[in-house]
Coordinates of C-alpha atoms in Angstrom, one line a residue:
Chain A
X1 CA 49.9 8.7 -49.7
X2 CA 49.2 7.7 -46.2
X3 CA 47.4 4.3 -45.6
X4 CA 45.3 2.6 -43.0
X5 CA 46.9 2.5 -39.5
X6 CA 46.3 0.2 -36.6
X7 CA 47.0 1.4 -33.0
X8 CA 47.0 -0.9 -30.0
X9 CA 46.0 1.3 -27.2
X10 CA 47.6 -0.8 -24.5
X11 CA 51.0 0.4 -25.8
X12 CA 50.1 4.1 -24.8
X13 CA 50.3 5.1 -21.1
X14 CA 47.4 6.6 -19.3
X15 CA 48.4 10.3 -18.9
X16 CA 47.1 12.0 -15.7
X17 CA 44.8 14.9 -16.4
X18 CA 43.2 15.7 -13.2
X19 CA 42.6 14.0 -9.8
X20 CA 41.0 10.7 -10.7
X21 CA 41.2 11.4 -14.4
X22 CA 43.5 10.0 -17.2
X23 CA 43.6 10.1 -20.9
X24 CA 45.2 7.9 -23.5
X25 CA 45.8 9.5 -26.9
X26 CA 44.9 7.5 -30.0
X27 CA 44.9 10.1 -32.7
X28 CA 46.1 13.8 -32.3
X29 CA 45.8 16.0 -35.4
X30 CA 47.0 19.4 -34.4
X31 CA 46.7 20.8 -38.0
X32 CA 43.0 19.9 -38.1
X33 CA 42.3 20.6 -34.5
X34 CA 40.8 17.2 -33.9
X35 CA 41.7 14.2 -31.8
X36 CA 40.5 10.8 -30.4
X37 CA 41.3 9.6 -27.0
X38 CA 40.2 7.1 -24.3
X39 CA 39.1 8.8 -21.0
X40 CA 39.4 7.0 -17.7
X41 CA 37.7 8.4 -14.7
X42 CA 37.6 6.7 -11.2
X43 CA 34.9 6.9 -8.6
X44 CA 36.2 10.1 -7.2
X45 CA 37.0 11.8 -10.6
X46 CA 35.1 14.6 -12.1
X47 CA 35.5 16.5 -15.4
X48 CA 34.8 20.1 -14.5
X49 CA 32.2 22.3 -16.3
X50 CA 33.2 22.5 -19.9
X51 CA 31.7 23.6 -23.3
X52 CA 32.3 21.8 -26.5
X53 CA 32.8 24.1 -29.4
X54 CA 32.8 21.3 -31.9
X55 CA 30.7 18.0 -32.0
X56 CA 31.9 15.0 -30.0
X57 CA 31.1 11.3 -30.4
X58 CA 31.4 9.0 -27.3
X59 CA 31.4 5.2 -27.0
X60 CA 31.2 3.9 -23.5
X61 CA 33.6 1.0 -22.9
X62 CA 33.3 0.3 -19.2
X63 CA 31.5 1.7 -16.2
X64 CA 28.7 4.3 -16.0
X65 CA 28.8 8.1 -16.1
X66 CA 26.4 11.1 -16.4
X67 CA 26.4 14.9 -16.9
X68 CA 25.1 16.7 -13.9
X69 CA 23.2 18.8 -16.4
X70 CA 21.3 15.9 -18.0
X71 CA 19.0 13.2 -16.6
X72 CA 20.4 10.2 -18.4
X73 CA 23.2 7.8 -17.5
X74 CA 25.6 6.3 -20.1
X75 CA 26.7 2.7 -19.6
X76 CA 29.1 0.4 -21.3
X77 CA 27.9 -0.1 -24.9
X78 CA 26.1 3.2 -25.1
X79 CA 26.7 5.8 -27.9
X80 CA 26.6 9.6 -27.1
X81 CA 26.5 12.4 -29.5
X82 CA 27.3 15.9 -28.2
X83 CA 26.7 18.9 -30.7
X84 CA 28.8 22.0 -30.4
X85 CA 27.6 24.3 -27.7
X86 CA 26.6 22.0 -24.9
X87 CA 27.9 22.7 -21.5
X88 CA 28.2 20.0 -18.8
X89 CA 30.1 18.4 -15.9
X90 CA 31.0 14.7 -16.1
X91 CA 30.7 12.5 -13.1
X92 CA 30.9 8.7 -12.7
X93 CA 27.9 6.6 -11.4
X94 CA 28.5 3.6 -9.2
X95 CA 31.8 2.2 -7.9
X96 CA 33.3 1.0 -11.2
X97 CA 35.7 3.3 -13.0
X98 CA 34.6 4.4 -16.3
X99 CA 36.6 4.2 -19.7
X100 CA 35.0 5.8 -22.8
X101 CA 36.2 6.5 -26.2
X102 CA 35.8 10.2 -27.2
X103 CA 36.2 11.5 -30.8
X104 CA 36.7 15.2 -30.6
X105 CA 35.9 17.3 -33.7
X106 CA 37.4 20.4 -32.0
X107 CA 38.3 22.1 -28.7
X108 CA 36.9 22.0 -25.2
X109 CA 36.5 25.2 -23.2
X110 CA 36.7 24.7 -19.4
X111 CA 34.5 27.3 -17.6
X112 CA 35.3 29.0 -14.2
X113 CA 32.9 29.9 -11.4
X114 CA 32.0 33.3 -13.2
X115 CA 31.4 31.7 -16.5
X116 CA 34.7 32.8 -18.0
X117 CA 36.9 30.5 -20.0
X118 CA 39.6 29.2 -17.7
X119 CA 41.4 26.9 -20.2
X120 CA 41.0 25.7 -23.8
X121 CA 41.9 22.1 -24.6
X122 CA 43.0 21.3 -28.1
X123 CA 44.8 18.7 -30.1
X124 CA 47.9 20.7 -29.6
X125 CA 47.5 20.9 -25.8
X126 CA 46.8 17.3 -25.7
X127 CA 49.9 16.5 -27.6
X128 CA 52.1 18.7 -25.3
X129 CA 50.5 16.9 -22.2
X130 CA 51.4 13.5 -23.8
X131 CA 55.0 14.4 -24.8
X132 CA 55.7 16.3 -21.5
X133 CA 54.5 13.4 -19.4
X134 CA 56.6 10.9 -21.4
X135 CA 59.6 13.2 -21.2
X136 CA 59.1 13.6 -17.4
X137 CA 59.4 9.8 -17.1
X138 CA 62.4 9.7 -19.4
X139 CA 60.3 7.7 -21.8
X140 CA 60.0 8.4 -25.6
X141 CA 56.4 9.0 -26.5
X142 CA 55.0 6.1 -28.5
X143 CA 53.8 7.7 -31.7
X144 CA 50.2 8.0 -32.0
X145 CA 48.1 8.6 -35.2
X146 CA 48.6 12.1 -36.6
Chain B
X1 CA 15.9 17.3 -46.3
X2 CA 17.5 20.6 -46.8
X3 CA 18.4 21.9 -50.2
X4 CA 20.7 24.3 -51.8
X5 CA 20.5 27.9 -50.4
X6 CA 21.5 31.2 -52.0
X7 CA 22.3 34.0 -49.8
X8 CA 22.8 37.6 -51.1
X9 CA 25.4 39.2 -48.8
X10 CA 24.1 42.8 -49.4
X11 CA 21.0 41.9 -47.5
X12 CA 23.1 41.4 -44.3
X13 CA 24.4 44.3 -42.4
X14 CA 28.0 44.8 -41.5
X15 CA 28.3 44.1 -37.8
X16 CA 30.9 46.1 -35.7
X17 CA 33.5 43.9 -34.2
X18 CA 36.2 46.2 -33.2
X19 CA 37.5 49.6 -34.1
X20 CA 37.8 49.6 -37.9
X21 CA 36.6 45.9 -38.1
X22 CA 33.2 44.6 -39.2
X23 CA 31.9 41.1 -40.2
X24 CA 28.9 40.1 -42.2
X25 CA 27.7 36.6 -41.4
X26 CA 26.7 34.2 -44.3
X27 CA 26.5 30.9 -42.6
X28 CA 26.5 30.3 -38.7
X29 CA 26.3 26.6 -37.7
X30 CA 26.3 26.5 -33.9
X31 CA 25.7 22.7 -33.6
X32 CA 28.8 22.1 -35.9
X33 CA 31.0 25.0 -34.4
X34 CA 31.7 26.2 -38.0
X35 CA 30.8 29.4 -39.7
X36 CA 31.5 31.5 -42.9
X37 CA 31.6 35.3 -42.9
X38 CA 33.0 38.4 -44.8
X39 CA 35.4 40.4 -42.8
X40 CA 36.0 44.1 -43.6
X41 CA 38.9 46.0 -42.1
X42 CA 39.7 49.6 -42.8
X43 CA 43.2 51.1 -42.9
X44 CA 43.3 51.6 -39.1
X45 CA 41.8 48.3 -38.2
X46 CA 43.8 45.4 -36.6
X47 CA 42.6 41.9 -35.7
X48 CA 44.6 41.3 -32.6
X49 CA 46.7 38.3 -31.9
X50 CA 44.7 35.1 -32.2
X51 CA 45.1 31.4 -32.6
X52 CA 43.0 29.2 -34.9
X53 CA 42.1 25.9 -33.3
X54 CA 40.6 24.6 -36.6
X55 CA 41.5 25.2 -40.2
X56 CA 40.5 28.4 -42.0
X57 CA 40.1 29.1 -45.7
X58 CA 40.3 32.7 -46.9
X59 CA 39.5 34.3 -50.3
X60 CA 40.5 38.0 -50.6
X61 CA 37.8 40.0 -52.4
X62 CA 39.2 43.5 -51.9
X63 CA 42.4 45.3 -50.6
X64 CA 45.5 43.9 -49.2
X65 CA 46.4 42.6 -45.9
X66 CA 49.1 40.6 -44.0
X67 CA 49.9 38.9 -40.8
X68 CA 52.6 40.6 -38.8
X69 CA 54.0 37.2 -38.1
X70 CA 54.4 36.2 -41.8
X71 CA 56.3 37.9 -44.7
X72 CA 53.7 37.6 -47.5
X73 CA 50.8 40.0 -48.3
X74 CA 47.5 38.8 -49.5
X75 CA 45.7 40.7 -52.2
X76 CA 42.3 40.6 -54.0
X77 CA 42.1 37.2 -55.8
X78 CA 44.5 35.3 -53.5
X79 CA 43.6 32.2 -51.5
X80 CA 44.9 31.5 -48.0
X81 CA 44.8 28.2 -46.1
X82 CA 45.5 28.4 -42.4
X83 CA 45.9 25.1 -40.5
X84 CA 44.9 24.8 -36.8
X85 CA 47.6 26.1 -34.5
X86 CA 48.7 29.2 -36.3
X87 CA 48.9 32.4 -34.2
X88 CA 48.9 35.8 -35.9
X89 CA 47.8 39.4 -36.0
X90 CA 46.0 40.8 -39.1
X91 CA 46.7 44.3 -40.4
X92 CA 45.8 45.9 -43.7
X93 CA 48.4 47.0 -46.2
X94 CA 47.9 50.2 -48.3
X95 CA 45.1 52.7 -48.1
X96 CA 42.2 50.5 -49.4
X97 CA 40.0 48.7 -47.0
X98 CA 40.1 45.0 -47.2
X99 CA 37.2 42.6 -47.5
X100 CA 37.8 38.9 -47.3
X101 CA 35.8 35.8 -47.2
X102 CA 36.7 33.4 -44.3
X103 CA 35.4 30.0 -43.9
X104 CA 36.0 28.9 -40.3
X105 CA 36.1 25.2 -39.5
X106 CA 36.2 26.0 -35.8
X107 CA 36.8 28.7 -33.1
X108 CA 39.4 31.4 -32.7
X109 CA 41.3 32.1 -29.4
X110 CA 42.2 35.7 -28.7
X111 CA 45.5 35.9 -26.9
X112 CA 46.4 38.4 -24.3
X113 CA 49.8 40.0 -23.5
X114 CA 50.8 37.1 -21.2
X115 CA 49.8 34.5 -23.7
X116 CA 46.5 33.8 -21.9
X117 CA 43.3 33.2 -23.8
X118 CA 41.2 36.3 -23.4
X119 CA 38.2 35.3 -25.6
X120 CA 37.0 32.5 -27.7
X121 CA 35.0 33.3 -30.8
X122 CA 32.7 30.5 -31.9
X123 CA 29.8 30.1 -34.3
X124 CA 27.6 30.6 -31.2
X125 CA 29.2 33.9 -30.1
X126 CA 29.1 35.2 -33.6
X127 CA 25.4 34.4 -33.7
X128 CA 24.8 36.4 -30.5
X129 CA 26.8 39.3 -31.8
X130 CA 24.6 39.4 -34.9
X131 CA 21.3 39.1 -33.2
X132 CA 22.2 41.5 -30.4
X133 CA 23.3 44.1 -32.9
X134 CA 20.1 43.7 -35.0
X135 CA 18.0 43.9 -31.7
X136 CA 19.9 47.0 -30.7
X137 CA 18.7 48.7 -33.9
X138 CA 15.2 47.3 -33.5
X139 CA 15.7 45.4 -36.7
X140 CA 14.9 41.7 -37.1
X141 CA 18.1 39.8 -38.0
X142 CA 17.8 38.6 -41.6
X143 CA 18.2 34.8 -41.4
X144 CA 21.6 33.6 -42.5
X145 CA 22.4 30.0 -43.5
X146 CA 22.4 27.6 -40.5
Chain C
X1 CA 53.9 22.1 -37.7
X2 CA 52.5 23.5 -40.9
X3 CA 51.8 27.2 -41.0
X4 CA 49.6 29.6 -43.0
X5 CA 50.0 29.4 -46.8
X6 CA 49.2 31.9 -49.5
X7 CA 48.5 30.7 -53.0
X8 CA 48.2 33.0 -55.9
X9 CA 45.7 31.4 -58.3
X10 CA 47.0 33.1 -61.4
X11 CA 50.1 30.9 -61.1
X12 CA 47.9 27.8 -61.6
X13 CA 46.7 26.9 -65.1
X14 CA 43.0 26.3 -66.0
X15 CA 42.5 22.6 -66.3
X16 CA 40.0 21.5 -69.0
X17 CA 37.3 19.4 -67.4
X18 CA 34.5 19.2 -70.1
X19 CA 33.5 21.3 -73.1
X20 CA 33.4 24.8 -72.0
X21 CA 34.4 23.9 -68.3
X22 CA 37.8 24.4 -66.5
X23 CA 38.9 24.1 -63.0
X24 CA 41.9 25.6 -61.2
X25 CA 43.0 23.7 -58.0
X26 CA 43.9 25.8 -55.0
X27 CA 43.9 23.1 -52.3
X28 CA 43.7 19.3 -52.9
X29 CA 43.7 17.2 -49.7
X30 CA 43.4 13.5 -50.8
X31 CA 43.9 12.1 -47.2
X32 CA 40.9 14.2 -46.0
X33 CA 38.8 13.8 -49.2
X34 CA 38.4 17.6 -49.5
X35 CA 39.4 20.3 -52.0
X36 CA 38.9 23.9 -53.0
X37 CA 39.0 25.0 -56.6
X38 CA 37.9 27.7 -58.9
X39 CA 35.5 26.6 -61.6
X40 CA 35.2 28.5 -64.9
X41 CA 32.2 27.9 -67.3
X42 CA 31.6 29.6 -70.6
X43 CA 28.2 30.4 -72.0
X44 CA 28.1 26.9 -73.7
X45 CA 29.3 24.9 -70.7
X46 CA 27.3 22.7 -68.5
X47 CA 28.1 20.7 -65.4
X48 CA 26.0 17.7 -65.8
X49 CA 23.6 16.1 -63.2
X50 CA 25.5 15.4 -60.1
X51 CA 25.0 14.7 -56.4
X52 CA 27.0 16.1 -53.7
X53 CA 27.7 13.6 -50.9
X54 CA 29.3 16.2 -48.6
X55 CA 28.4 19.9 -48.1
X56 CA 29.7 22.5 -50.5
X57 CA 30.3 26.2 -50.2
X58 CA 30.4 28.6 -53.2
X59 CA 31.4 32.2 -53.7
X60 CA 30.5 33.6 -57.1
X61 CA 33.4 35.7 -58.5
X62 CA 32.2 36.6 -61.9
X63 CA 29.1 36.0 -64.2
X64 CA 25.8 34.3 -63.3
X65 CA 24.7 30.7 -63.2
X66 CA 21.8 28.6 -62.0
X67 CA 20.9 25.0 -61.3
X68 CA 18.2 23.7 -63.7
X69 CA 16.6 22.2 -60.6
X70 CA 16.2 25.5 -58.6
X71 CA 14.5 28.7 -59.3
X72 CA 17.3 31.1 -58.2
X73 CA 20.2 32.7 -60.1
X74 CA 23.6 33.1 -58.5
X75 CA 25.5 36.3 -59.4
X76 CA 28.9 37.6 -58.7
X77 CA 29.2 38.4 -54.9
X78 CA 26.5 35.8 -53.9
X79 CA 27.2 32.9 -51.4
X80 CA 25.7 29.5 -51.9
X81 CA 25.6 26.6 -49.4
X82 CA 24.8 23.1 -50.8
X83 CA 24.1 20.3 -48.1
X84 CA 24.9 16.8 -48.9
X85 CA 22.3 15.0 -50.9
X86 CA 21.3 17.8 -53.3
X87 CA 21.3 16.7 -57.0
X88 CA 21.5 19.4 -59.8
X89 CA 22.8 20.5 -63.2
X90 CA 24.8 23.8 -63.4
X91 CA 24.3 26.2 -66.4
X92 CA 25.5 29.8 -66.9
X93 CA 23.0 32.6 -67.4
X94 CA 23.7 35.4 -69.7
X95 CA 26.6 35.9 -72.1
X96 CA 29.4 36.3 -69.5
X97 CA 31.5 33.4 -68.5
X98 CA 31.2 32.5 -64.8
X99 CA 34.0 32.0 -62.3
X100 CA 33.1 30.6 -59.0
X101 CA 35.1 29.5 -55.8
X102 CA 33.9 26.0 -54.6
X103 CA 35.0 24.6 -51.3
X104 CA 34.2 20.9 -51.4
X105 CA 33.8 19.0 -48.2
X106 CA 33.7 15.7 -50.1
X107 CA 33.0 14.0 -53.3
X108 CA 30.6 14.5 -56.2
X109 CA 28.7 11.7 -57.9
X110 CA 27.9 12.3 -61.6
X111 CA 24.6 10.7 -62.5
X112 CA 23.7 8.9 -65.7
X113 CA 20.4 8.9 -67.7
X114 CA 19.1 5.9 -65.6
X115 CA 20.1 7.4 -62.3
X116 CA 23.2 5.3 -62.1
X117 CA 26.5 6.8 -60.8
X118 CA 28.7 7.2 -63.8
X119 CA 31.8 8.9 -62.1
X120 CA 32.8 9.9 -58.7
X121 CA 35.0 13.0 -58.4
X122 CA 37.3 13.2 -55.4
X123 CA 40.3 15.1 -54.2
X124 CA 42.4 12.2 -55.6
X125 CA 40.8 12.3 -59.1
X126 CA 41.2 16.1 -59.2
X127 CA 44.9 15.8 -58.3
X128 CA 45.4 13.2 -60.9
X129 CA 43.7 15.4 -63.6
X130 CA 45.8 18.3 -62.5
X131 CA 49.1 16.4 -62.7
X132 CA 48.1 14.6 -65.9
X133 CA 47.4 17.8 -67.6
X134 CA 50.7 19.5 -66.6
X135 CA 52.6 16.3 -67.6
X136 CA 50.8 16.4 -71.1
X137 CA 52.2 19.8 -71.6
X138 CA 55.6 18.9 -70.3
X139 CA 55.1 21.3 -67.4
X140 CA 55.7 20.6 -63.8
X141 CA 52.6 21.0 -61.7
X142 CA 52.9 24.1 -59.5
X143 CA 52.3 22.8 -56.1
X144 CA 49.0 23.6 -54.6
X145 CA 48.0 23.6 -51.0
X146 CA 47.8 19.9 -49.6
Chain D
X1 CA 19.6 24.4 -29.9
X2 CA 20.2 20.7 -29.8
X3 CA 21.7 19.1 -26.8
X4 CA 23.6 15.9 -25.9
X5 CA 21.9 12.7 -26.9
X6 CA 22.3 9.2 -25.7
X7 CA 21.5 6.3 -27.8
X8 CA 21.2 2.7 -26.6
X9 CA 22.4 0.5 -29.6
X10 CA 20.4 -2.5 -28.4
X11 CA 17.2 -0.7 -29.3
X12 CA 18.2 -0.6 -32.9
X13 CA 17.9 -3.8 -35.0
X14 CA 20.8 -5.3 -37.0
X15 CA 20.1 -4.5 -40.6
X16 CA 21.2 -7.1 -43.2
X17 CA 23.8 -5.6 -45.6
X18 CA 25.3 -8.6 -47.3
X19 CA 25.7 -12.3 -46.7
X20 CA 27.0 -12.6 -43.2
X21 CA 27.2 -8.8 -42.8
X22 CA 24.9 -6.5 -40.7
X23 CA 25.0 -2.9 -39.7
X24 CA 23.3 -1.1 -36.8
X25 CA 22.9 2.7 -37.3
X26 CA 23.7 5.1 -34.5
X27 CA 24.0 8.4 -36.2
X28 CA 23.0 9.2 -39.7
X29 CA 23.5 12.8 -40.9
X30 CA 22.5 13.0 -44.5
X31 CA 23.0 16.8 -44.8
X32 CA 26.6 16.4 -43.8
X33 CA 27.2 13.1 -45.5
X34 CA 28.6 11.5 -42.4
X35 CA 27.5 8.5 -40.1
X36 CA 28.4 6.3 -37.4
X37 CA 27.3 2.6 -37.2
X38 CA 28.2 -0.7 -35.7
X39 CA 29.3 -3.4 -38.2
X40 CA 28.8 -7.1 -37.6
X41 CA 30.5 -9.6 -39.7
X42 CA 30.3 -13.4 -39.1
X43 CA 33.0 -15.9 -40.0
X44 CA 31.8 -16.3 -43.6
X45 CA 31.2 -12.6 -44.2
X46 CA 33.2 -10.2 -46.4
X47 CA 33.1 -6.5 -47.1
X48 CA 34.0 -6.4 -50.8
X49 CA 36.7 -4.2 -52.2
X50 CA 36.0 -0.6 -51.4
X51 CA 37.6 2.8 -51.4
X52 CA 37.0 5.4 -48.6
X53 CA 36.7 8.9 -50.0
X54 CA 36.8 10.5 -46.5
X55 CA 38.5 9.4 -43.4
X56 CA 37.2 6.6 -41.1
X57 CA 37.8 5.9 -37.5
X58 CA 37.2 2.3 -36.2
X59 CA 37.1 0.9 -32.6
X60 CA 37.0 -3.0 -32.5
X61 CA 34.4 -4.3 -30.0
X62 CA 34.6 -8.0 -30.6
X63 CA 36.4 -10.6 -32.7
X64 CA 39.2 -10.0 -35.1
X65 CA 39.4 -8.8 -38.7
X66 CA 41.9 -7.7 -41.3
X67 CA 42.1 -6.2 -44.7
X68 CA 43.5 -8.5 -47.4
X69 CA 45.6 -5.6 -48.6
X70 CA 47.4 -5.0 -45.2
X71 CA 49.4 -7.2 -43.0
X72 CA 47.9 -6.4 -39.6
X73 CA 45.0 -7.9 -37.8
X74 CA 42.6 -5.7 -35.7
X75 CA 41.4 -7.2 -32.4
X76 CA 38.9 -6.2 -29.7
X77 CA 40.3 -3.0 -28.1
X78 CA 42.2 -1.8 -31.1
X79 CA 41.8 1.6 -32.8
X80 CA 42.1 1.9 -36.6
X81 CA 42.4 5.2 -38.6
X82 CA 41.8 5.1 -42.3
X83 CA 42.6 8.2 -44.5
X84 CA 40.7 8.9 -47.5
X85 CA 41.9 7.0 -50.5
X86 CA 42.7 3.6 -49.1
X87 CA 41.2 0.7 -50.9
X88 CA 40.7 -2.6 -49.1
X89 CA 38.6 -5.8 -48.5
X90 CA 37.6 -6.7 -45.0
X91 CA 37.5 -10.3 -43.8
X92 CA 37.1 -11.8 -40.3
X93 CA 40.0 -13.7 -38.7
X94 CA 39.2 -16.7 -36.5
X95 CA 35.9 -18.2 -35.6
X96 CA 34.3 -15.4 -33.6
X97 CA 32.1 -12.9 -35.3
X98 CA 33.4 -9.3 -35.3
X99 CA 31.7 -6.2 -34.2
X100 CA 33.3 -2.8 -34.7
X101 CA 32.3 0.8 -34.3
X102 CA 32.9 2.8 -37.5
X103 CA 32.6 6.6 -37.6
X104 CA 32.5 7.6 -41.4
X105 CA 33.5 11.0 -42.3
X106 CA 32.0 10.4 -45.8
X107 CA 31.1 7.9 -48.4
X108 CA 32.4 4.5 -49.5
X109 CA 32.9 3.5 -53.1
X110 CA 32.5 -0.2 -53.8
X111 CA 34.8 -1.3 -56.6
X112 CA 34.0 -3.9 -59.3
X113 CA 36.3 -6.4 -61.1
X114 CA 37.4 -3.8 -63.6
X115 CA 38.1 -1.1 -61.2
X116 CA 34.8 0.7 -61.7
X117 CA 32.6 2.1 -59.1
X118 CA 29.7 -0.2 -58.7
X119 CA 28.0 1.5 -55.7
X120 CA 28.4 4.5 -53.5
X121 CA 27.3 4.1 -49.9
X122 CA 26.3 7.4 -48.2
X123 CA 24.6 8.6 -45.2
X124 CA 21.5 8.9 -47.3
X125 CA 21.7 5.3 -48.7
X126 CA 22.2 4.0 -45.2
X127 CA 19.2 5.8 -44.0
X128 CA 17.2 4.4 -46.8
X129 CA 18.4 0.8 -46.0
X130 CA 17.4 1.2 -42.4
X131 CA 13.8 2.7 -43.0
X132 CA 13.2 0.2 -45.8
X133 CA 14.1 -2.7 -43.5
X134 CA 11.9 -1.5 -40.7
X135 CA 9.1 -0.9 -43.2
X136 CA 9.5 -4.4 -44.5
X137 CA 8.9 -5.8 -41.0
X138 CA 6.0 -3.4 -40.4
X139 CA 8.2 -1.9 -37.7
X140 CA 8.7 1.8 -37.3
X141 CA 12.2 2.8 -37.5
X142 CA 13.6 3.7 -33.9
X143 CA 14.9 7.2 -34.4
X144 CA 18.7 7.4 -34.5
X145 CA 20.8 10.4 -34.0
X146 CA 20.6 12.9 -36.9

């Protein structure tokens, strides 16, 4: 049977995801459809409008950010719980980059200007982004937790 | 705190979902992104190509069906487990209609001819289909388990 | 990656669990702590006082049963949802034996006369009961879904 | 429908759990049987032998700790994944107190000297500890996420 596993995040590269946005996978479980990653967003970065179709837990490690659709700002040391169904756009607040741990209980739908689903992010697409990036740099992908 | 709940499926209508396909919701949990429903497919019905992005459990109650992508046929009394990631097309086998209990741990992506996601079914879209159908018949929606 | 799996329950033996009570495992996932099994209880059988510490879904296949602590009776074709926290004692109703599909999202605590926890049933203990029983009969355990 | 919720952990007291051990609840979901809390252990503190019966995710915020049963040490910034079934004893390493975020997908069984289960910690028992402590100080319990 599998046993406890320790992962040192600094051994995993930051994978570019969008302009000013990177993720660092910690656990990718394609068969369950769940994953945990660090997200890093610089001052200019934005996570476009998206809907969570499963709950999300977040722990802010550095910086500050908010959702354009809500009136609170999350700062280092705060905990955020997002039930399935919420739709929002993430932007940083202040000059510092933000780093946040996100535990995803399921996929994210990105939403286009007419409300249509433009992309669905899953544990499987995250895994592909990760291995593709490492391959593009002729690096082996450091195994993350499955 | 909430307690055990019994639901008698015969009190819930069959909701049309596609030609020859109906569902009967038993539990719809939008905040969790999970749901359980009965699915009924007649001889002519097909559930088009779709990908599960969370595990699914199925218990066959009546009839026989298969996935075009697999070589087994599920019959009344069989149990099927589908991990996240599997992509398949459901068709009935034989003349009898099939009825199957599906416990969905998360959404379904329907896939178009070019591999694109054409629709994402969630607990929230299932709930809307259900309440819209009841409203269209001037019926109140019998509460299902939340 | 794993793919869809079909399991024919009739290939799995009924494992004695208590006087007049048997289970037939379908899916045992020790690493997740979840499992799905059929439960069979004859007229004389009782599932003693227990508390669910994770949600349970049940689909009644045959017979009738009730919890001494609730005022409804579940019959073949009914669906039952049990949130974590509920404490109850299962007995059959009528002369027919009951068979019910239970999808367990986590363990069961059995409760003694002074309210103390006397036994905790998990996916791991279910797996051990199953393999021990098969070994005691010099049978190999038919693999169930993991 | 519920929406995203921000919780500022500093508004929640540290609840004594054992000698040199405190927890601070962030999310307690009794109906699901899951919870998320901060754990704080001083140099002298130990979390006695216990078994997880559901997966656990941990993010180390401060200090260093290890399980007596494993050969690695977790430090601030590390991520730990614990599948169901693992049995271990947590001790701090070094002089600094440790603070770690634990997301519990289900209960913990504490194990006595003869291998028996001496106590089962659940979302429900955590909630009771929290509200009892606040009541004992004539404080209202600050609501945590449900």
